[in-house]
């Protein structure tokens, strides 16, 4: 065991701060903000009377039926729960307006949410809640050894293993997200990144890795990410 006096603690400095966020209006529901930069006019079908002094009246503007893709998402490093999401590619010419949503699945009320203004060709996303029939487990294994004769380095190989199981009676598609660290310190090297299966997003820029897999009913799939961290001996790395 090493004494605490011989350990040098160094910040791993995983990410750059980047550019500051652009200025925003305080109220995102103001008409100029919710319009999302689009210019458009909605015309209500027919004629409607709005009585004076008797509160607001809702007037339907349109009703549309759109094809949705239902997908599961999970980030097991944060939470071993999979969440369902419906994604709609909006193909109409008039934008969808921002506002509150009531979400029903098979005629049963599921949840409430918010919709951002979505223009033609845009992607609208609707959260459908957690799915307990999708089960995940994540384990991290590591092995460290010291290399070099004069200038010694510590090398640690990390293996992040994720198991995802589909216990539904139908196939499901799930996007699983994990990550490995990125360092701005020239004396800390992260390399030898390997995957058990090719991911959709490979993490070269920011360390984010994302797989998209389709599981049959009852199928359990194993996903693995491994990488090597090399730093001077007795350096103890931590994330700020």
mmCIF file of N, CA and C in Angstrom, residues 1-2 6-7 142-157 228-236:
data_model
loop_
_atom_site.group_PDB
_atom_site.id
_atom_site.type_symbol
_atom_site.label_atom_id
_atom_site.label_comp_id
_atom_site.label_asym_id
_atom_site.label_seq_id
_atom_site.Cartn_x
_atom_site.Cartn_y
_atom_site.Cartn_z
ATOM 1 N N UNK A 1 0.835 -1.185 0.000
ATOM 2 C CA UNK A 1 0.000 0.000 0.000
ATOM 3 C C UNK A 1 0.873 1.239 0.000
ATOM 4 N N UNK A 2 0.454 2.299 -0.707
ATOM 5 C CA UNK A 2 1.214 3.528 -0.752
ATOM 6 C C UNK A 2 0.748 4.461 0.351
ATOM 7 N N UNK A 6 2.709 10.064 -0.544
ATOM 8 C CA UNK A 6 3.353 9.805 -1.826
ATOM 9 C C UNK A 6 2.391 9.884 -3.004
ATOM 10 N N UNK A 7 1.112 10.191 -2.735
ATOM 11 C CA UNK A 7 0.101 10.225 -3.782
ATOM 12 C C UNK A 7 -0.137 11.664 -4.207
ATOM 13 N N UNK A 142 -11.567 -3.327 -13.221
ATOM 14 C CA UNK A 142 -10.335 -2.615 -13.520
ATOM 15 C C UNK A 142 -9.113 -3.395 -13.056
ATOM 16 N N UNK A 143 -8.004 -3.203 -13.768
ATOM 17 C CA UNK A 143 -6.748 -3.856 -13.436
ATOM 18 C C UNK A 143 -5.625 -2.850 -13.650
ATOM 19 N N UNK A 144 -4.775 -2.632 -12.610
ATOM 20 C CA UNK A 144 -3.715 -1.639 -12.662
ATOM 21 C C UNK A 144 -2.355 -2.315 -12.527
ATOM 22 N N UNK A 145 -1.394 -1.847 -13.340
ATOM 23 C CA UNK A 145 -0.020 -2.317 -13.220
ATOM 24 C C UNK A 145 0.926 -1.144 -13.472
ATOM 25 N N UNK A 146 2.135 -1.222 -12.898
ATOM 26 C CA UNK A 146 3.149 -0.182 -13.058
ATOM 27 C C UNK A 146 4.155 -0.612 -14.116
ATOM 28 N N UNK A 147 4.458 0.290 -15.062
ATOM 29 C CA UNK A 147 5.373 -0.011 -16.158
ATOM 30 C C UNK A 147 6.530 0.984 -16.159
ATOM 31 N N UNK A 148 7.611 0.668 -16.877
ATOM 32 C CA UNK A 148 8.758 1.553 -17.012
ATOM 33 C C UNK A 148 9.871 1.198 -16.040
ATOM 34 N N UNK A 149 11.111 1.509 -16.426
ATOM 35 C CA UNK A 149 12.267 1.235 -15.580
ATOM 36 C C UNK A 149 12.678 2.451 -14.754
ATOM 37 N N UNK A 150 12.835 3.597 -15.398
ATOM 38 C CA UNK A 150 13.254 4.816 -14.697
ATOM 39 C C UNK A 150 12.041 5.710 -14.429
ATOM 40 N N UNK A 151 11.384 6.126 -15.513
ATOM 41 C CA UNK A 151 10.170 6.926 -15.372
ATOM 42 C C UNK A 151 8.985 5.967 -15.364
ATOM 43 N N UNK A 152 8.431 5.750 -14.213
ATOM 44 C CA UNK A 152 7.383 4.743 -14.059
ATOM 45 C C UNK A 152 6.001 5.351 -14.284
ATOM 46 N N UNK A 153 5.145 4.543 -14.907
ATOM 47 C CA UNK A 153 3.761 4.929 -15.144
ATOM 48 C C UNK A 153 2.834 3.878 -14.550
ATOM 49 N N UNK A 154 1.666 4.330 -14.162
ATOM 50 C CA UNK A 154 0.587 3.426 -13.774
ATOM 51 C C UNK A 154 -0.367 3.294 -14.950
ATOM 52 N N UNK A 155 -0.674 2.058 -15.307
ATOM 53 C CA UNK A 155 -1.634 1.782 -16.374
ATOM 54 C C UNK A 155 -2.816 1.027 -15.791
ATOM 55 N N UNK A 156 -4.021 1.565 -16.037
ATOM 56 C CA UNK A 156 -5.240 0.905 -15.578
ATOM 57 C C UNK A 156 -6.131 0.619 -16.771
ATOM 58 N N UNK A 157 -6.525 -0.633 -16.905
ATOM 59 C CA UNK A 157 -7.460 -1.031 -17.948
ATOM 60 C C UNK A 157 -8.843 -1.183 -17.313
ATOM 61 N N UNK A 228 -7.833 2.124 -21.721
ATOM 62 C CA UNK A 228 -6.654 2.145 -20.865
ATOM 63 C C UNK A 228 -6.320 3.596 -20.482
ATOM 64 N N UNK A 229 -6.032 3.803 -19.195
ATOM 65 C CA UNK A 229 -5.620 5.118 -18.684
ATOM 66 C C UNK A 229 -4.176 4.996 -18.207
ATOM 67 N N UNK A 230 -3.286 5.817 -18.771
ATOM 68 C CA UNK A 230 -1.871 5.819 -18.397
ATOM 69 C C UNK A 230 -1.524 7.173 -17.801
ATOM 70 N N UNK A 231 -0.867 7.180 -16.640
ATOM 71 C CA UNK A 231 -0.456 8.416 -15.972
ATOM 72 C C UNK A 231 0.786 8.134 -15.149
ATOM 73 N N UNK A 232 1.538 9.155 -14.735
ATOM 74 C CA UNK A 232 2.720 8.929 -13.903
ATOM 75 C C UNK A 232 2.361 8.164 -12.625
ATOM 76 N N UNK A 233 3.304 7.327 -12.186
ATOM 77 C CA UNK A 233 3.066 6.518 -10.989
ATOM 78 C C UNK A 233 2.734 7.413 -9.807
ATOM 79 N N UNK A 234 1.832 6.941 -8.975
ATOM 80 C CA UNK A 234 1.406 7.603 -7.744
ATOM 81 C C UNK A 234 0.482 8.791 -7.983
ATOM 82 N N UNK A 235 0.056 9.001 -9.235
ATOM 83 C CA UNK A 235 -0.974 10.018 -9.474
ATOM 84 C C UNK A 235 -2.333 9.375 -9.191
ATOM 85 N N UNK A 236 -3.156 10.088 -8.452
ATOM 86 C CA UNK A 236 -4.522 9.633 -8.182
ATOM 87 C C UNK A 236 -5.468 10.552 -8.929
#
